[in-house]
Coordinates of C-alpha atoms and ligand atoms in Angstrom, one line a residue:
M8 CA -29.5 -29.5 -2.8
P9 CA -32.4 -29.1 -0.4
T10 CA -32.7 -31.5 2.5
P11 CA -35.6 -33.9 2.2
L12 CA -38.1 -33.3 5.0
I13 CA -41.1 -35.3 6.2
I14 CA -43.4 -33.6 8.6
D15 CA -45.5 -35.7 10.9
T16 CA -48.4 -33.6 12.1
D17 CA -51.8 -33.1 13.6
P18 CA -53.1 -29.9 12.1
G19 CA -53.8 -28.0 14.2
V20 CA -53.4 -24.3 13.7
D21 CA -49.7 -24.0 14.7
D22 CA -49.1 -27.0 12.6
A23 CA -50.6 -25.0 9.7
V24 CA -48.0 -22.2 10.2
A25 CA -45.2 -24.9 10.4
L26 CA -46.3 -26.5 7.1
M27 CA -46.4 -23.2 5.3
L28 CA -43.0 -22.4 6.7
A29 CA -41.5 -25.6 5.3
L30 CA -43.2 -25.1 1.9
H31 CA -41.6 -21.6 1.6
S32 CA -38.1 -22.5 2.7
P33 CA -35.5 -23.4 0.0
E34 CA -33.3 -25.3 2.4
V35 CA -35.7 -28.2 2.5
E36 CA -38.0 -30.1 0.1
L37 CA -41.2 -31.2 1.9
V38 CA -41.4 -34.7 0.4
A39 CA -44.3 -36.0 2.5
V40 CA -46.8 -35.1 5.2
T41 CA -48.0 -37.8 7.5
A42 CA -51.1 -37.2 9.7
S43 CA -51.6 -38.4 13.2
F44 CA -54.5 -38.2 15.7
G45 CA -53.8 -35.5 18.1
N46 CA -55.5 -32.1 18.1
I47 CA -58.5 -33.8 16.5
A48 CA -59.0 -37.3 15.1
V49 CA -56.7 -38.4 12.3
E50 CA -59.4 -38.2 9.6
G51 CA -59.6 -34.5 10.3
T52 CA -55.9 -33.9 10.7
A53 CA -55.3 -35.6 7.3
R54 CA -58.0 -33.6 5.6
N55 CA -56.5 -30.4 7.1
A56 CA -53.1 -31.3 5.9
R57 CA -54.5 -31.8 2.4
R58 CA -56.4 -28.5 2.7
L59 CA -53.2 -26.7 3.6
M60 CA -51.2 -28.2 0.8
A61 CA -54.0 -27.1 -1.6
L62 CA -53.9 -23.6 -0.1
A63 CA -50.3 -23.4 -1.0
G64 CA -50.8 -24.9 -4.4
R65 CA -48.8 -27.9 -3.4
S66 CA -51.2 -30.8 -3.6
D67 CA -48.3 -32.6 -5.3
V68 CA -46.9 -33.2 -1.7
P69 CA -48.3 -36.6 -0.7
V70 CA -50.3 -36.7 2.5
A71 CA -50.7 -40.1 4.2
V72 CA -52.9 -41.1 7.1
G73 CA -51.1 -42.4 10.1
A74 CA -52.0 -43.5 13.6
A75 CA -55.6 -43.1 14.7
R76 CA -54.8 -43.8 18.3
P77 CA -51.8 -44.1 20.7
L78 CA -49.7 -47.3 20.9
V79 CA -50.9 -48.6 24.2
H80 CA -53.5 -46.6 26.1
H81 CA -56.4 -44.4 25.1
S82 CA -55.8 -40.9 24.0
P83 CA -56.3 -38.4 26.9
G84 CA -58.5 -36.2 24.7
W85 CA -58.4 -33.8 21.8
A86 CA -57.3 -30.1 21.9
A87 CA -60.3 -28.8 20.1
E88 CA -60.7 -25.9 22.6
W89 CA -57.4 -24.5 21.2
H90 CA -57.7 -25.6 17.5
G91 CA -61.5 -25.7 17.0
A92 CA -63.5 -28.9 16.4
D93 CA -62.3 -28.9 12.7
G94 CA -58.7 -28.3 13.8
L95 CA -58.4 -25.1 11.8
G96 CA -60.0 -22.7 14.2
G97 CA -63.5 -23.3 12.8
R98 CA -62.3 -21.9 9.5
G99 CA -61.9 -25.2 7.7
D100 CA -65.0 -24.8 5.6
G101 CA -63.4 -21.8 4.0
F102 CA -60.8 -24.1 2.4
P103 CA -61.5 -25.7 -1.0
E104 CA -62.1 -29.5 -0.8
P105 CA -58.7 -30.9 -1.5
P106 CA -57.9 -33.8 -3.7
P107 CA -57.8 -37.3 -2.1
G108 CA -54.7 -38.2 0.0
D109 CA -52.1 -40.8 -0.7
S110 CA -53.4 -44.4 -0.5
R111 CA -50.4 -45.6 1.4
T112 CA -50.3 -45.5 5.2
A113 CA -47.9 -43.0 6.8
L114 CA -45.6 -45.9 7.7
A115 CA -45.5 -47.3 4.2
L116 CA -45.0 -43.9 2.5
T117 CA -42.3 -42.9 5.0
A118 CA -40.4 -46.2 4.5
E119 CA -40.6 -45.9 0.8
I120 CA -39.2 -42.4 0.9
L121 CA -36.4 -43.4 3.2
R122 CA -35.4 -46.3 1.0
S123 CA -35.2 -44.2 -2.1
A124 CA -33.8 -40.9 -0.7
D125 CA -30.4 -39.8 -2.1
E126 CA -29.5 -38.4 1.3
P127 CA -30.6 -38.7 4.9
V128 CA -34.1 -37.4 5.5
T129 CA -35.1 -35.1 8.3
I130 CA -38.3 -35.9 10.1
A131 CA -40.1 -33.1 12.0
S132 CA -42.6 -34.6 14.4
I133 CA -45.0 -31.9 15.5
G134 CA -47.9 -34.0 16.9
P135 CA -48.0 -37.1 19.0
L136 CA -45.0 -39.3 18.5
T137 CA -46.9 -42.5 17.6
N138 CA -46.1 -42.5 13.9
T139 CA -42.4 -41.9 14.6
A140 CA -42.2 -44.6 17.2
L141 CA -43.9 -47.0 14.9
L142 CA -41.4 -46.2 12.1
L143 CA -38.5 -46.9 14.5
A144 CA -40.0 -50.1 15.6
A145 CA -41.1 -51.5 12.3
H146 CA -38.1 -50.4 10.2
P147 CA -34.9 -50.5 12.3
E148 CA -33.1 -51.2 9.0
L149 CA -34.0 -47.6 7.8
T150 CA -32.8 -45.6 10.8
D151 CA -29.5 -44.8 9.0
R152 CA -31.6 -43.1 6.3
I153 CA -33.0 -40.6 8.9
G154 CA -30.6 -37.7 9.4
R155 CA -32.4 -36.4 12.5
I156 CA -35.7 -36.2 14.2
V157 CA -36.9 -32.8 15.4
V158 CA -39.7 -33.0 17.9
M159 CA -42.0 -30.3 19.1
G160 CA -42.9 -31.7 22.5
G161 CA -42.3 -32.0 26.2
G162 CA -41.7 -29.5 28.9
L163 CA -38.9 -29.6 31.5
S164 CA -40.8 -27.3 33.9
G165 CA -44.4 -28.5 33.6
G166 CA -47.0 -29.0 30.9
N167 CA -49.9 -27.4 29.1
F168 CA -52.4 -30.3 28.9
T169 CA -51.8 -31.2 32.5
A170 CA -49.7 -29.6 35.2
A171 CA -46.9 -32.1 34.3
A172 CA -47.4 -32.9 30.6
E173 CA -47.2 -31.2 27.3
F174 CA -49.9 -32.3 24.8
N175 CA -47.9 -34.1 22.1
V176 CA -46.2 -36.2 24.8
I177 CA -49.2 -37.1 26.9
A178 CA -51.2 -37.9 23.8
D179 CA -48.9 -41.0 23.6
P180 CA -46.3 -41.2 26.4
E181 CA -45.1 -44.7 25.5
A182 CA -44.4 -43.5 22.0
A183 CA -42.5 -40.5 23.3
Q184 CA -40.4 -42.6 25.6
R185 CA -39.5 -44.8 22.7
V186 CA -38.3 -41.9 20.6
F187 CA -36.4 -40.0 23.3
T188 CA -34.6 -43.1 24.7
Q189 CA -33.4 -44.6 21.4
A190 CA -29.8 -44.2 20.2
E191 CA -30.1 -44.9 16.5
V192 CA -31.3 -41.4 15.3
P193 CA -30.3 -38.0 16.7
V194 CA -33.3 -36.3 18.3
T195 CA -33.7 -32.6 18.9
M196 CA -36.6 -31.8 21.4
V197 CA -38.2 -28.4 21.3
P198 CA -40.1 -28.1 24.5
L199 CA -42.7 -25.6 25.9
D200 CA -39.8 -24.1 27.9
L201 CA -38.8 -22.4 24.7
T202 CA -41.9 -22.4 22.5
M203 CA -44.0 -20.6 25.1
R204 CA -41.5 -17.7 24.8
V205 CA -41.9 -17.5 21.0
L206 CA -45.2 -15.6 21.0
A207 CA -46.6 -14.1 17.8
D208 CA -48.2 -10.9 18.8
T209 CA -50.9 -8.8 17.1
A210 CA -48.3 -6.9 15.0
W211 CA -47.0 -10.3 13.8
L212 CA -50.5 -11.5 13.0
A213 CA -51.3 -8.3 11.2
T214 CA -48.2 -8.5 9.0
L215 CA -49.1 -12.0 8.1
E216 CA -52.7 -11.0 7.3
A217 CA -51.5 -8.2 5.0
A218 CA -49.1 -10.4 3.0
G219 CA -51.9 -11.6 0.7
P220 CA -55.2 -13.5 0.5
R221 CA -53.7 -16.9 1.3
S222 CA -51.6 -15.5 4.2
A223 CA -54.8 -13.8 5.4
Q224 CA -56.6 -17.2 5.3
L225 CA -53.8 -18.8 7.3
R226 CA -53.9 -15.9 9.8
G227 CA -57.7 -16.5 10.1
V228 CA -57.3 -20.0 11.5
L229 CA -55.3 -18.6 14.3
E230 CA -58.1 -16.3 15.7
L231 CA -59.7 -18.9 17.9
Y232 CA -56.3 -19.9 19.2
R233 CA -55.6 -16.2 20.0
E234 CA -58.8 -16.0 21.9
A235 CA -57.9 -19.1 23.9
F236 CA -54.5 -17.5 24.7
R237 CA -56.1 -14.3 25.9
E238 CA -58.5 -16.2 28.1
R239 CA -56.1 -18.8 29.5
Y240 CA -52.9 -16.8 29.7
D241 CA -54.0 -13.2 29.6
V242 CA -51.8 -12.5 26.7
D243 CA -52.7 -11.2 23.3
A244 CA -50.4 -13.4 21.3
V245 CA -50.1 -17.0 20.3
A246 CA -47.3 -19.6 20.7
I247 CA -46.4 -21.0 17.3
H248 CA -44.9 -24.1 18.9
D249 CA -44.7 -26.3 15.8
A250 CA -43.2 -23.6 13.6
V251 CA -40.3 -23.1 16.0
A252 CA -39.5 -26.8 15.8
V253 CA -39.8 -26.8 12.0
L254 CA -37.5 -23.8 11.7
E255 CA -34.9 -25.7 13.6
A256 CA -35.4 -28.7 11.2
I257 CA -35.0 -26.3 8.2
V258 CA -32.0 -24.3 9.6
P259 CA -30.1 -26.6 12.0
G260 CA -28.6 -24.7 14.8
T261 CA -31.2 -22.0 14.9
L262 CA -32.0 -23.0 18.5
G263 CA -29.5 -23.5 21.2
T264 CA -29.6 -27.0 22.5
T265 CA -28.2 -28.9 25.5
P266 CA -27.7 -32.7 25.4
M267 CA -29.2 -34.6 28.2
P268 CA -31.1 -37.9 28.7
V269 CA -34.8 -37.5 28.8
Q270 CA -37.3 -40.1 30.1
V271 CA -41.1 -39.9 29.9
A272 CA -43.4 -40.8 32.8
C273 CA -45.6 -43.6 31.6
D274 CA -47.4 -44.4 34.8
F275 CA -50.9 -43.3 35.6
G276 CA -50.0 -40.9 38.4
P277 CA -50.3 -37.1 38.3
A278 CA -47.0 -36.9 36.4
R279 CA -48.1 -39.1 33.4
G280 CA -46.5 -37.7 30.2
A281 CA -43.9 -35.6 32.1
T282 CA -40.6 -35.3 30.3
V283 CA -37.9 -35.9 32.9
P284 CA -34.4 -34.6 32.0
D285 CA -31.3 -36.0 33.7
R286 CA -28.9 -33.1 34.1
R287 CA -26.5 -35.0 36.4
R288 CA -22.8 -35.2 35.3
G289 CA -22.2 -38.7 34.1
A290 CA -25.9 -39.4 33.5
E291 CA -26.5 -42.6 31.6
G292 CA -28.4 -43.1 28.4
P293 CA -28.7 -41.6 24.9
R294 CA -28.7 -37.8 24.9
V295 CA -31.6 -35.8 23.5
H296 CA -30.7 -32.3 22.2
V297 CA -33.0 -30.2 24.2
A298 CA -33.6 -26.7 22.7
L299 CA -33.8 -24.2 25.5
D300 CA -32.2 -21.1 23.9
A301 CA -33.0 -18.9 21.0
D302 CA -33.0 -15.3 19.7
V303 CA -36.8 -15.2 20.0
D304 CA -37.2 -12.0 18.0
A305 CA -35.1 -13.3 15.2
V306 CA -37.0 -16.6 15.2
L307 CA -40.3 -14.8 15.0
A308 CA -39.1 -12.6 12.2
E309 CA -37.7 -15.4 10.2
I310 CA -40.9 -17.5 10.5
L311 CA -43.0 -14.5 9.5
E312 CA -40.9 -13.5 6.6
R313 CA -40.9 -17.1 5.2
V314 CA -44.6 -17.8 5.8
S315 CA -45.6 -14.5 4.3
R316 CA -44.2 -15.8 1.0
L317 CA -47.5 -17.7 0.8
G318 CA -48.9 -14.4 -0.5
Ligands
RIB4 O1 -48.3 -28.5 23.1 C1 -48.2 -28.0 21.8 C2 -48.5 -29.0 20.8 O2 -49.8 -29.5 21.0 C3 -48.5 -28.5 19.3 O3 -48.0 -29.4 18.5 C4 -49.9 -28.2 19.1 O4 -50.2 -28.3 17.7 C5 -50.6 -29.2 19.9 O5 -50.8 -30.3 19.1
CA5 CA1 -49.2 -30.1 16.5

């Protein structure tokens, strides 16, 4: 029986790869997609999620709208320079207008799914952690229905949005602190330390493009992202951050993890949004399973093989 999977997301071009990966992996059943503000505003991320479900012929997967803003403070900004103003690398208009989304809020849809699931549900959170924090706060009675939470986010040795902070975490540090410091649900954190090593190069992109018209459309949304990587990092490849986390959600144990407490800096100093690990022996607090190791070539090949099934 496939494991029920909910993906909380802010598409977002690497989110797009992650969603296609989940739809073409028999180990899981994507039972819902919940949209969050993040790379762009939530209206746009929700529309993009619906567009991507339509691209894969899976508009049967409910897409619900979640948080439009962080829990406490204002969002530090969008990531349009990486994902385009439309969140799909400027290629969103090439997608057919999808059917309307689910009328329930992300919280209501997720709670309903958790209540009725025959087995614990995996949640992959590949955007800001606001929706996930809200779920844990509003429905503590449902935490035993969540098998695990896999988060793309954080960076133990610095960030990408600021020197200290990774984007998903600084988008809502208070939400991230809530998720990483709770003990009710096991959390796997997939940080930049690993995802910035999983770089899809031009050969990878070319293979995806050659897999068929829909794969080519997916590859197209990555072009702006590729240009940004060339400009910012002098590398002709793209980090498919979210897909790495979702592969771990699909095939538990793909990534090598180390348990350690993780706190999030929620002050307004230069370290706001930093994810601070406690590696000390005898450290106190719930452990987060931090993914730092992987066979990078095998992960890239596995993601490519599965996403290419889009055709
Ligand atoms: O820092 C990488 C994360 O921020 C990814 O989830 C990407 O989609 C962006 O939202
Ligand atoms: Ca994302």
